[in-house]
Coordinates of C-alpha atoms and ligand atoms in Angstrom, one line a residue:
Chain A
X1 CA 275.0 32.9 115.8
X2 CA 275.3 32.7 119.2
X3 CA 277.5 30.4 122.0
X4 CA 273.8 29.1 123.5
X5 CA 273.2 28.1 119.9
X6 CA 276.2 25.7 119.1
X7 CA 275.1 22.7 121.6
X8 CA 271.5 23.2 120.6
X9 CA 272.8 22.8 117.0
X10 CA 274.7 19.2 118.1
X11 CA 272.6 18.0 120.4
X12 CA 269.9 18.3 118.1
X13 CA 266.7 16.0 118.6
X14 CA 269.6 14.2 120.4
X15 CA 271.6 13.3 117.0
X16 CA 274.5 12.2 119.3
X17 CA 277.1 12.8 116.9
X18 CA 279.3 9.8 118.6
X19 CA 276.7 7.2 117.7
X20 CA 278.0 7.4 114.4
X21 CA 281.4 6.4 114.9
X22 CA 279.7 3.8 117.9
X23 CA 278.1 2.4 115.1
X24 CA 281.3 1.9 112.8
X25 CA 283.2 0.3 115.4
X26 CA 280.3 -1.6 115.3
X27 CA 279.9 -2.6 112.0
X28 CA 283.6 -3.1 111.7
X29 CA 283.8 -5.7 114.1
X30 CA 280.2 -7.3 113.1
X31 CA 282.6 -7.9 108.9
X32 CA 285.5 -9.0 111.5
X33 CA 284.0 -11.6 113.0
X34 CA 284.1 -14.4 110.2
X35 CA 287.6 -13.7 109.9
X36 CA 288.3 -14.5 113.3
X37 CA 286.2 -17.5 113.8
X38 CA 284.3 -19.8 112.1
X39 CA 281.4 -21.8 113.1
X40 CA 278.3 -21.3 115.0
X41 CA 278.5 -17.9 115.9
X42 CA 278.8 -17.1 111.6
X43 CA 276.2 -19.4 111.4
X44 CA 273.7 -17.8 113.4
X45 CA 274.8 -14.1 113.6
X46 CA 273.4 -13.0 111.0
X47 CA 269.7 -14.0 111.9
X48 CA 270.3 -12.0 115.0
X49 CA 271.2 -9.0 113.0
X50 CA 268.2 -9.3 111.3
X51 CA 266.5 -9.5 114.8
X52 CA 268.2 -6.1 115.3
X53 CA 267.1 -4.4 112.4
X54 CA 263.4 -5.8 113.4
X55 CA 264.1 -3.8 116.6
X56 CA 265.4 -0.9 115.0
X57 CA 261.6 -1.0 113.0
X58 CA 260.1 -0.7 116.6
X59 CA 263.2 1.6 117.5
X60 CA 261.9 4.7 115.4
X61 CA 258.6 4.4 115.8
X62 CA 258.6 4.1 119.3
X63 CA 261.9 6.5 120.9
X64 CA 261.0 9.1 117.1
X65 CA 257.5 8.9 117.3
X66 CA 256.2 7.6 120.6
X67 CA 253.9 5.1 119.1
X68 CA 254.2 1.5 121.3
X69 CA 253.9 -1.5 118.6
X70 CA 253.2 -4.7 119.4
X71 CA 252.2 -5.4 115.7
X72 CA 256.3 -5.8 114.3
X73 CA 256.4 -9.8 114.4
X74 CA 253.4 -9.8 112.4
X75 CA 255.0 -7.5 109.4
X76 CA 258.2 -10.1 110.1
X77 CA 256.4 -12.6 109.2
X78 CA 254.2 -10.9 105.8
X79 CA 258.3 -10.2 104.9
X80 CA 259.2 -14.5 105.8
X81 CA 255.9 -16.1 104.4
X82 CA 257.0 -13.9 101.2
X83 CA 260.0 -14.9 100.7
X84 CA 259.6 -18.4 101.2
X85 CA 255.8 -18.4 98.9
X86 CA 257.2 -17.4 96.2
X87 CA 261.0 -18.9 96.6
X88 CA 259.3 -22.1 96.8
X89 CA 255.8 -20.8 93.4
X90 CA 257.8 -18.2 91.7
X91 CA 260.2 -20.3 90.3
X92 CA 260.7 -20.9 86.1
X93 CA 260.6 -16.5 85.1
X94 CA 263.2 -14.8 84.9
X95 CA 263.7 -12.9 87.3
X96 CA 264.9 -14.4 90.4
X97 CA 262.7 -15.6 93.1
X98 CA 264.5 -14.5 95.7
X99 CA 264.2 -11.1 94.3
X100 CA 260.7 -11.0 94.4
X101 CA 260.3 -12.6 97.6
X102 CA 262.0 -9.1 99.2
X103 CA 260.0 -6.8 97.3
X104 CA 257.5 -8.5 97.7
X105 CA 258.1 -9.2 101.3
X106 CA 259.1 -5.8 102.4
X107 CA 256.6 -4.1 100.2
X108 CA 253.6 -5.5 101.2
X109 CA 254.5 -5.7 105.1
X110 CA 255.4 -1.9 104.3
X111 CA 251.9 -1.5 102.6
X112 CA 249.9 -3.6 105.5
X113 CA 251.4 -0.9 108.1
X114 CA 251.0 1.9 105.8
X115 CA 247.1 1.2 105.2
X116 CA 246.6 0.5 108.5
X117 CA 248.2 3.8 110.2
X118 CA 246.0 5.7 107.5
X119 CA 242.9 3.8 108.7
X120 CA 243.5 4.3 113.0
X121 CA 245.7 7.9 112.5
X122 CA 243.7 9.6 110.3
X123 CA 240.5 8.3 112.4
X124 CA 242.7 10.4 115.5
X125 CA 242.8 7.0 117.5
X126 CA 243.9 7.4 120.9
X127 CA 248.3 5.9 121.7
X128 CA 247.2 2.4 124.0
X129 CA 243.7 1.8 120.6
X130 CA 246.4 1.7 118.6
X131 CA 249.0 -0.4 120.9
X132 CA 245.8 -2.8 121.0
X133 CA 245.3 -2.1 117.0
X134 CA 248.8 -4.0 116.5
X135 CA 248.0 -7.0 118.7
X136 CA 245.1 -8.1 117.5
X137 CA 246.9 -7.5 114.2
X138 CA 250.4 -10.4 115.6
X139 CA 246.9 -12.1 116.4
X140 CA 246.0 -12.5 113.2
X141 CA 248.7 -13.0 111.1
X142 CA 249.4 -16.2 113.7
X143 CA 246.2 -17.3 113.2
X144 CA 245.7 -17.2 109.2
X145 CA 249.3 -19.1 108.9
X146 CA 248.4 -21.3 111.3
X147 CA 244.6 -21.5 109.4
X148 CA 245.9 -22.0 105.9
X149 CA 248.6 -24.8 106.8
X150 CA 248.3 -26.0 102.8
X151 CA 249.6 -23.4 102.0
X152 CA 251.8 -22.1 104.9
X153 CA 252.8 -25.5 106.8
X154 CA 251.0 -23.8 109.7
X155 CA 252.0 -24.7 112.9
X156 CA 254.9 -27.4 110.8
X157 CA 256.0 -24.4 109.8
X158 CA 257.1 -23.0 105.9
X159 CA 260.1 -24.6 104.6
X160 CA 262.9 -22.1 102.8
X161 CA 265.9 -22.4 100.7
X162 CA 269.1 -20.5 100.9
X163 CA 268.7 -17.8 98.0
X164 CA 271.2 -17.6 95.4
X165 CA 272.7 -14.1 94.2
X166 CA 272.5 -13.5 90.8
X167 CA 272.8 -11.4 88.6
X168 CA 271.7 -11.9 85.0
X169 CA 272.6 -15.2 83.9
X170 CA 276.8 -13.7 84.3
X171 CA 277.1 -13.8 87.8
X172 CA 275.9 -16.3 90.4
X173 CA 276.7 -17.5 94.1
X174 CA 275.1 -20.1 96.1
X175 CA 274.1 -19.1 99.3
X176 CA 274.6 -22.1 101.5
X177 CA 277.2 -21.8 103.5
X178 CA 277.5 -19.4 106.0
X179 CA 280.4 -17.2 105.4
X180 CA 278.7 -15.6 102.2
X181 CA 275.1 -15.2 103.8
X182 CA 276.5 -13.6 106.4
X183 CA 278.7 -10.8 104.0
X184 CA 275.2 -10.3 102.3
X185 CA 273.1 -9.7 105.5
X186 CA 276.0 -7.2 106.7
X187 CA 275.6 -5.7 103.2
X188 CA 272.0 -5.6 103.7
X189 CA 272.2 -4.5 107.5
X190 CA 274.9 -1.4 107.3
X191 CA 273.1 0.7 104.5
X192 CA 269.6 -0.1 106.2
X193 CA 271.5 1.3 108.9
X194 CA 272.5 4.7 106.9
X195 CA 269.6 5.2 105.3
X196 CA 266.9 5.0 108.5
X197 CA 269.5 7.2 110.8
X198 CA 270.2 9.9 108.4
X199 CA 266.3 10.0 108.0
X200 CA 265.5 9.8 111.3
X201 CA 267.7 12.7 112.1
X202 CA 267.2 14.6 108.7
X203 CA 263.8 17.0 109.0
X204 CA 261.2 13.9 108.7
X205 CA 263.1 12.7 111.7
X206 CA 262.9 15.7 112.9
X207 CA 258.9 16.4 112.6
X208 CA 258.2 12.8 113.9
X209 CA 260.1 13.8 117.2
X210 CA 258.0 17.1 117.5
X211 CA 254.8 15.1 116.8
X212 CA 255.6 13.0 119.7
X213 CA 256.2 16.3 121.9
X214 CA 253.2 18.0 121.2
X215 CA 251.1 16.9 118.2
X216 CA 248.8 19.7 118.8
X217 CA 251.1 22.6 118.6
X218 CA 252.8 20.3 115.3
X219 CA 248.8 20.2 113.4
X220 CA 248.4 24.2 114.5
X221 CA 251.9 25.1 112.8
X222 CA 250.9 23.5 109.8
X223 CA 252.1 19.4 110.1
X224 CA 249.5 16.7 108.6
X225 CA 250.0 15.1 111.8
X226 CA 248.3 11.3 111.1
X227 CA 250.1 11.7 107.4
X228 CA 254.1 11.8 109.4
X229 CA 252.3 9.1 111.2
X230 CA 251.0 7.2 109.1
X231 CA 254.9 7.2 107.1
X232 CA 256.5 6.2 110.2
X233 CA 254.3 3.5 110.1
X234 CA 254.7 2.6 106.5
X235 CA 258.7 2.7 107.3
X236 CA 258.4 0.6 110.7
X237 CA 256.2 -2.0 108.7
X238 CA 258.1 -1.8 105.8
X239 CA 262.2 -2.5 107.8
X240 CA 260.7 -5.5 109.8
X241 CA 259.3 -6.9 106.3
X242 CA 262.8 -7.2 105.6
X243 CA 264.5 -8.3 108.1
X244 CA 261.7 -11.5 107.7
X245 CA 262.4 -11.6 104.3
X246 CA 266.3 -12.6 104.5
X247 CA 265.3 -14.5 108.3
X248 CA 263.8 -16.9 106.1
X249 CA 265.8 -17.7 104.0
X250 CA 268.8 -17.7 106.8
X251 CA 267.0 -19.7 109.1
X252 CA 265.9 -21.5 106.2
X253 CA 262.0 -21.7 107.8
X254 CA 259.6 -19.2 108.0
X255 CA 256.9 -20.0 111.4
X256 CA 253.6 -19.0 113.4
X257 CA 256.3 -17.9 116.7
X258 CA 257.5 -15.3 114.3
X259 CA 254.1 -14.1 113.7
X260 CA 252.6 -14.0 117.1
X261 CA 252.6 -11.7 120.2
X262 CA 254.7 -13.3 121.9
X263 CA 257.7 -12.3 119.5
X264 CA 256.1 -8.6 118.7
X265 CA 256.8 -8.8 123.3
X266 CA 260.2 -9.8 122.8
X267 CA 260.8 -7.3 119.9
X268 CA 259.5 -4.3 122.6
X269 CA 261.8 -5.9 125.3
X270 CA 264.3 -5.9 123.0
X271 CA 264.4 -2.1 122.2
X272 CA 263.7 -1.1 125.7
X273 CA 266.9 -2.9 127.4
X274 CA 269.1 -1.9 123.7
X275 CA 268.1 2.3 124.1
X276 CA 264.1 3.0 122.0
X277 CA 265.8 6.7 121.5
X278 CA 268.7 4.8 119.2
X279 CA 268.6 3.2 116.3
X280 CA 272.6 1.7 117.2
X281 CA 271.1 0.6 120.3
X282 CA 268.2 -1.1 119.7
X283 CA 270.2 -3.2 116.2
X284 CA 272.8 -3.8 119.2
X285 CA 269.7 -4.9 122.2
X286 CA 268.5 -6.6 120.0
X287 CA 272.1 -8.7 118.7
X288 CA 272.9 -9.5 122.9
X289 CA 269.2 -9.6 124.5
X290 CA 268.2 -12.3 121.6
X291 CA 272.5 -13.9 121.5
X292 CA 272.0 -13.9 125.7
X293 CA 268.3 -15.9 125.6
X294 CA 269.4 -18.1 123.4
X295 CA 272.9 -19.0 125.0
X296 CA 270.9 -19.2 129.0
X297 CA 267.6 -21.3 127.5
X298 CA 270.5 -24.0 126.2
X299 CA 271.4 -24.3 130.0
X300 CA 269.8 -27.3 131.6
X301 CA 269.7 -26.0 135.3
X302 CA 268.3 -22.7 134.2
X303 CA 266.0 -23.3 131.2
X304 CA 262.4 -22.9 132.4
X305 CA 263.3 -19.9 135.2
X306 CA 265.1 -17.9 131.5
X307 CA 261.3 -16.7 130.7
X308 CA 261.9 -14.8 133.6
X309 CA 265.3 -14.1 134.1
X310 CA 264.1 -12.3 131.2
X311 CA 261.6 -10.5 132.9
X312 CA 263.5 -8.9 135.6
X313 CA 266.0 -7.6 133.8
X314 CA 263.8 -6.4 131.6
X315 CA 262.3 -5.0 134.4
X316 CA 265.8 -3.6 135.8
X317 CA 266.4 -2.1 132.7
X318 CA 263.5 -0.2 133.2
X319 CA 262.9 1.2 136.1
X320 CA 267.6 1.1 136.4
X321 CA 268.1 3.1 133.0
X322 CA 264.9 4.3 131.4
X323 CA 266.9 5.3 128.5
X324 CA 268.4 1.4 128.0
X325 CA 272.0 0.6 127.0
X326 CA 272.3 3.2 124.4
X327 CA 271.1 6.0 127.3
X328 CA 273.9 4.3 129.6
X329 CA 276.6 4.5 127.3
X330 CA 275.8 8.0 126.5
X331 CA 276.1 9.0 130.2
X332 CA 279.2 6.9 131.2
X333 CA 280.6 9.3 127.6
X334 CA 280.2 12.3 129.7
X335 CA 277.2 12.7 127.9
X336 CA 274.3 13.1 130.2
X337 CA 270.7 11.9 129.9
X338 CA 269.4 15.3 128.3
X339 CA 265.9 15.9 128.4
X340 CA 264.9 16.9 125.2
X341 CA 265.3 13.3 124.0
X342 CA 264.2 11.3 126.8
X343 CA 261.2 12.7 126.7
X344 CA 258.3 10.7 125.2
Chain B
X1 CA 243.1 48.2 103.4
X2 CA 242.1 45.1 101.5
X3 CA 240.0 42.9 104.2
X4 CA 242.3 40.2 105.3
X5 CA 239.4 38.3 107.0
X6 CA 235.8 38.9 106.5
X7 CA 233.2 36.9 108.8
X8 CA 229.3 36.4 108.6
X9 CA 227.2 35.2 110.5
X10 CA 229.0 33.4 112.6
X11 CA 227.2 30.5 115.3
X12 CA 228.3 28.3 117.1
X13 CA 226.2 25.8 119.1
X14 CA 228.0 23.2 121.8
X15 CA 225.3 21.4 123.0
X16 CA 222.5 24.0 124.1
X17 CA 224.9 26.5 124.5
X18 CA 225.2 29.9 122.1
X19 CA 228.8 30.4 122.5
X20 CA 228.9 32.7 119.5
X21 CA 226.1 34.3 118.1
X22 CA 225.7 35.6 114.7
X23 CA 228.9 37.6 115.0
X24 CA 230.2 39.4 112.2
X25 CA 233.7 40.9 111.8
X26 CA 236.4 42.2 108.7
X27 CA 239.9 42.5 109.5
X28 CA 242.5 44.6 107.7
X29 CA 245.4 43.6 106.5
X30 CA 247.8 44.5 108.8
X31 CA 245.2 45.2 111.3
X32 CA 245.8 44.6 115.2
X33 CA 242.5 44.0 116.8
X34 CA 241.9 43.8 120.5
X35 CA 238.7 41.2 121.8
X36 CA 238.2 41.9 124.6
X37 CA 235.0 40.8 127.3
X38 CA 234.1 38.9 130.2
X39 CA 235.0 35.3 131.3
X40 CA 232.7 32.5 129.6
X41 CA 231.7 35.7 126.4
X42 CA 233.1 32.9 123.3
X43 CA 236.3 34.9 122.8
X44 CA 238.2 31.7 122.9
X45 CA 235.2 29.4 120.7
X46 CA 235.6 33.2 117.9
X47 CA 239.7 32.1 117.1
X48 CA 239.1 28.5 117.2
X49 CA 236.2 28.6 114.8
X50 CA 239.5 31.0 112.7
X51 CA 242.4 28.5 113.8
X52 CA 239.9 25.7 112.6
X53 CA 239.7 24.3 115.9
X54 CA 236.2 24.1 116.3
X55 CA 233.5 24.3 113.5
X56 CA 230.9 26.1 113.5
X57 CA 227.5 25.7 113.4
X58 CA 226.9 28.6 110.6
X59 CA 228.4 31.5 109.3
X60 CA 231.5 31.9 107.1
X61 CA 234.2 32.3 107.5
X62 CA 236.7 34.3 104.1
X63 CA 240.4 34.4 104.4
X64 CA 242.6 36.2 101.7
X65 CA 238.6 36.2 99.9
X66 CA 238.6 32.2 100.0
X67 CA 236.0 30.2 102.1
X68 CA 237.7 28.4 105.0
X69 CA 235.3 28.0 106.6
X70 CA 235.5 23.6 107.3
X71 CA 238.8 23.4 106.3
X72 CA 241.7 21.9 108.4
X73 CA 243.3 23.1 111.2
X74 CA 246.8 22.6 109.2
X75 CA 245.7 23.6 106.4
X76 CA 245.0 26.7 107.5
X77 CA 248.4 27.0 109.0
X78 CA 249.9 26.7 106.0
X79 CA 248.3 29.5 104.2
X80 CA 249.5 31.7 106.8
X81 CA 246.9 31.2 110.0
X82 CA 249.2 31.1 113.3
X83 CA 247.5 30.9 116.5
X84 CA 248.5 30.8 120.3
X85 CA 246.9 28.9 122.7
X86 CA 245.3 30.3 125.7
X87 CA 247.8 27.6 127.9
X88 CA 251.1 28.3 125.5
X89 CA 251.6 25.2 124.1
X90 CA 255.7 24.4 122.8
X91 CA 257.1 21.8 122.8
X92 CA 258.6 21.6 126.8
X93 CA 261.6 19.0 126.1
X94 CA 262.9 20.4 123.1
X95 CA 265.4 23.8 123.5
X96 CA 264.2 27.3 122.9
X97 CA 266.5 26.4 119.0
X98 CA 264.4 22.8 118.4
X99 CA 261.3 25.0 118.9
X100 CA 262.3 27.8 116.7
X101 CA 263.5 25.4 113.8
X102 CA 260.6 23.3 113.4
X103 CA 258.3 26.0 112.7
X104 CA 260.9 26.6 110.1
X105 CA 260.6 23.0 109.1
X106 CA 256.7 23.9 108.3
X107 CA 257.9 26.3 105.8
X108 CA 259.6 26.2 102.0
X109 CA 263.0 27.3 103.7
X110 CA 265.4 25.7 102.3
X111 CA 267.8 23.7 104.4
X112 CA 270.9 26.3 103.6
X113 CA 268.5 29.1 104.9
X114 CA 267.2 27.3 107.9
X115 CA 269.7 28.7 110.9
X116 CA 269.7 32.0 110.0
X117 CA 265.9 31.9 109.6
X118 CA 265.9 31.0 113.6
X119 CA 268.7 33.0 114.7
X120 CA 266.4 36.1 113.4
X121 CA 263.4 35.0 115.0
X122 CA 265.3 34.0 118.4
X123 CA 266.4 37.6 118.1
X124 CA 263.0 38.9 117.6
X125 CA 261.3 37.7 120.7
X126 CA 264.6 38.6 122.3
X127 CA 265.3 34.6 123.2
X128 CA 269.0 34.4 121.3
X129 CA 270.3 34.5 124.8
X130 CA 268.7 30.7 125.6
X131 CA 269.0 29.1 122.2
X132 CA 269.6 26.5 124.4
X133 CA 267.8 26.0 127.3
X134 CA 265.4 23.1 127.6
X135 CA 261.8 25.7 127.2
X136 CA 260.5 23.4 130.5
X137 CA 262.9 25.3 132.6
X138 CA 262.0 29.1 131.1
X139 CA 260.4 31.3 133.0
X140 CA 256.2 31.8 131.8
X141 CA 256.3 35.2 130.4
X142 CA 258.9 33.7 128.0
X143 CA 257.3 30.8 126.9
X144 CA 254.3 33.3 125.5
X145 CA 257.1 35.3 123.8
X146 CA 258.2 31.6 121.7
X147 CA 255.5 30.6 121.3
X148 CA 255.1 34.5 119.3
X149 CA 258.3 33.7 118.0
X150 CA 257.1 29.6 116.9
X151 CA 253.9 31.6 114.9
X152 CA 256.8 34.0 113.1
X153 CA 259.1 31.5 112.2
X154 CA 256.1 29.2 111.3
X155 CA 255.2 32.6 108.2
X156 CA 251.8 33.1 109.6
X157 CA 250.4 36.2 108.4
X158 CA 247.3 36.1 110.5
X159 CA 247.9 36.1 114.4
X160 CA 245.7 34.4 116.4
X161 CA 247.0 35.3 120.1
X162 CA 244.7 33.8 123.1
X163 CA 245.7 36.0 126.4
X164 CA 248.8 36.2 125.5
X165 CA 250.2 38.1 128.7
X166 CA 248.6 35.4 131.1
X167 CA 251.2 35.3 133.8
X168 CA 253.0 37.6 133.5
X169 CA 254.9 40.8 135.0
X170 CA 253.4 44.5 134.9
X171 CA 256.2 45.5 133.7
X172 CA 256.7 41.6 131.1
X173 CA 253.1 42.8 130.4
X174 CA 254.2 46.1 128.6
X175 CA 256.7 44.9 126.7
X176 CA 254.4 42.1 125.1
X177 CA 252.5 45.0 123.9
X178 CA 255.4 46.6 122.9
X179 CA 256.5 43.4 120.7
X180 CA 253.7 42.6 119.0
X181 CA 252.9 46.2 118.0
X182 CA 257.0 46.8 116.2
X183 CA 256.0 43.0 115.0
X184 CA 252.9 43.9 113.4
X185 CA 254.0 47.0 112.2
X186 CA 257.7 45.7 110.8
X187 CA 256.9 42.5 109.5
X188 CA 253.1 43.7 107.8
X189 CA 250.8 41.0 110.1
X190 CA 247.7 41.4 111.5
X191 CA 246.6 40.0 114.5
X192 CA 243.3 39.5 117.3
X193 CA 244.6 39.7 120.3
X194 CA 242.0 38.6 123.4
X195 CA 243.1 40.3 126.4
X196 CA 241.7 41.1 130.1
X197 CA 244.2 43.7 131.1
X198 CA 243.2 47.1 130.6
X199 CA 246.4 48.8 130.4
X200 CA 248.0 46.1 127.9
X201 CA 244.5 46.9 125.7
X202 CA 245.6 51.1 126.4
X203 CA 248.9 50.8 125.4
X204 CA 248.1 48.8 121.9
X205 CA 245.9 51.9 120.2
X206 CA 244.0 49.4 118.3
X207 CA 240.7 48.9 117.7
X208 CA 238.2 47.0 120.2
X209 CA 235.6 44.8 119.9
X210 CA 233.8 43.3 122.8
X211 CA 232.3 40.1 122.8
X212 CA 229.4 39.3 125.3
X213 CA 227.3 36.4 125.9
X214 CA 228.8 35.0 122.6
X215 CA 227.5 38.3 120.3
X216 CA 229.8 41.1 119.5
X217 CA 228.4 43.8 122.0
X218 CA 230.1 46.9 120.6
X219 CA 233.1 48.2 118.2
X220 CA 235.5 50.7 118.8
X221 CA 238.5 53.2 119.7
X222 CA 240.3 52.3 122.5
X223 CA 238.4 55.6 124.2
X224 CA 235.0 54.9 123.3
X225 CA 234.9 51.1 124.4
X226 CA 235.8 53.1 127.2
X227 CA 233.0 55.5 127.7
X228 CA 230.8 52.7 126.4
X229 CA 227.6 52.1 129.3
X230 CA 227.0 49.0 128.0
X231 CA 230.3 48.1 128.1
X232 CA 231.2 48.6 131.6
X233 CA 227.4 47.8 132.5
X234 CA 228.7 44.2 131.4
X235 CA 232.1 44.6 133.4
X236 CA 230.4 45.9 136.1
X237 CA 228.0 43.3 136.5
X238 CA 230.7 40.7 135.7
X239 CA 233.3 42.1 138.3
Ligands
LIG401 N1 234.6 22.1 123.2 C1 233.6 22.8 124.5 N2 232.1 22.5 124.2 C2 231.0 23.0 125.6 N3 231.6 24.0 125.4 C3 231.9 25.3 125.2 C4 233.6 24.7 124.8 N4 234.4 25.7 125.2 C5 233.8 26.3 125.5 N5 232.5 26.4 125.8 C6 232.0 27.1 126.1 O1 231.2 28.1 125.5 C7 231.1 29.3 126.4 C8 232.1 30.1 125.6 O2 233.5 30.5 126.0 P1 235.2 30.5 125.5 O3 234.7 30.2 123.4 O4 236.5 29.8 126.0 O5 235.4 31.8 126.2 P2 235.8 32.9 126.6 O6 237.1 32.6 125.8 O7 235.3 34.6 126.2 O8 235.7 33.5 128.3 C9 231.8 29.0 127.5 O9 230.0 28.7 128.5 C10 232.0 27.7 127.2 O10 232.2 26.6 128.5
LIG402 MG1 239.6 31.7 126.4

């Protein structure tokens, strides 16, 4: 093994191992929050973390696969409504209705993504056309939940209960209070991050990056490119679905705004700001931007300008740091943004 | 030697244009073959039909006795057909090492064996010293060699090389010829090489197939081809 092979191996596909340390710090900080403070922050942070998972669902698609989607809200909404409807209607069964909701929401969102991915990618659609298709998906899901108001509550949204954690009949824990649900959400988010990060760092992630870099070469090497694109889109839908299911029970509602194009666009913005090549960057980006946006829009003086401010920040980040906050942190930490991960 | 590749009556029409017409061809296992012909003769179309990038209008392609005429590109790659494109098709934003790694990931090599296999391949194509370098910054010749390395790491048994020396200096062209001959011999591979450079073709000491207007004009050793009147007139007529 030559000396030169070492940096290539360590930096392999942007595997920024320092990101592991950064993730550890972020998650420890998040775990410490309810110990240090109480009140609104403890209430709201889990929702931001789930938006962070939604952002990761796009980052793995966009940053790794080079595929942009304006349909992430649709999968989020599938998760959210599945959770709400399951908790409302699937009661009296021997199994916790919230568990069913999470299962149906997650698998349902994943399957819808797989199906759409299969039809679009095996037909070999171009990236631009794919974006339009995902945009249409957001609109379709938003219109659907608005139209079937008997079931979904339409514009009023759907009230969702806080779930109860159960283990057969031996154990029961209500998540009505903010601290318990905070830790349950954290206990979902951390393994999700670890599994997805490991997956994207391994063979699957490398193949997805290879497809982003040169589809023709990957095909000529024997990779079934449409299959891998379909799988990564399916995984992305699944993650958005988990986030939506937990979000609904935490926020205690599912609403059409969480299905629409506008919300999908916000996800794109969070990821662009956080850094689409880094799952952690996207996660933190979503938390920071959602928190900031919530805070600033509550200040009366700038309330009406907020979308404009948001747009300007977005443009500034895109122009100044194309790799987002994660890229900025990397270059500050002394590892310059190498072309290999920056390429799209 | 058993035939690795058998092609029967291959024809390709692009709308009105006949790019290949009733081409029959056979390649033995371990054989090296050169394909020459003036621009537009149908050489690229011919190997595109073998790699699966172009589906023939009629005719049959048998690889290891299996009919592959209509199989998709990635399936042909998996059974051992590796193609080098006329314009190098590599991962420009990735390092040399990562390029070869992706090829290794296409094979069933267990995780523990991957690094060794990557380094062995890099040694074969003499790029071990450049393993950490981003491919976009490599010299033209090195990129061509990298693409050959990608085919080797991907465990191709039949190499389809479309103008592998394009853009190379005379010296690079010469060592590319040596490399290809050595690889075919040592790794018992087979290769079909499209070339223009007359010195390169002579050095390969391989049988030559001449395509002209989509048809096989003549096949034979380099010496025979060089003497052939028809070949001379085709090339002089196009010079
Ligand atoms: N995809 C295509 N569509 C239409 N015509 C094509 C296509 N590919 C090749 N041709 C035509 O077929 C003929 C043979 O081309 P090609 O196989 O590239 O020749 P060569 O590689 O020998 O220069 C040329 O006239 C070329 O213009
Ligand atoms: Mg050609």
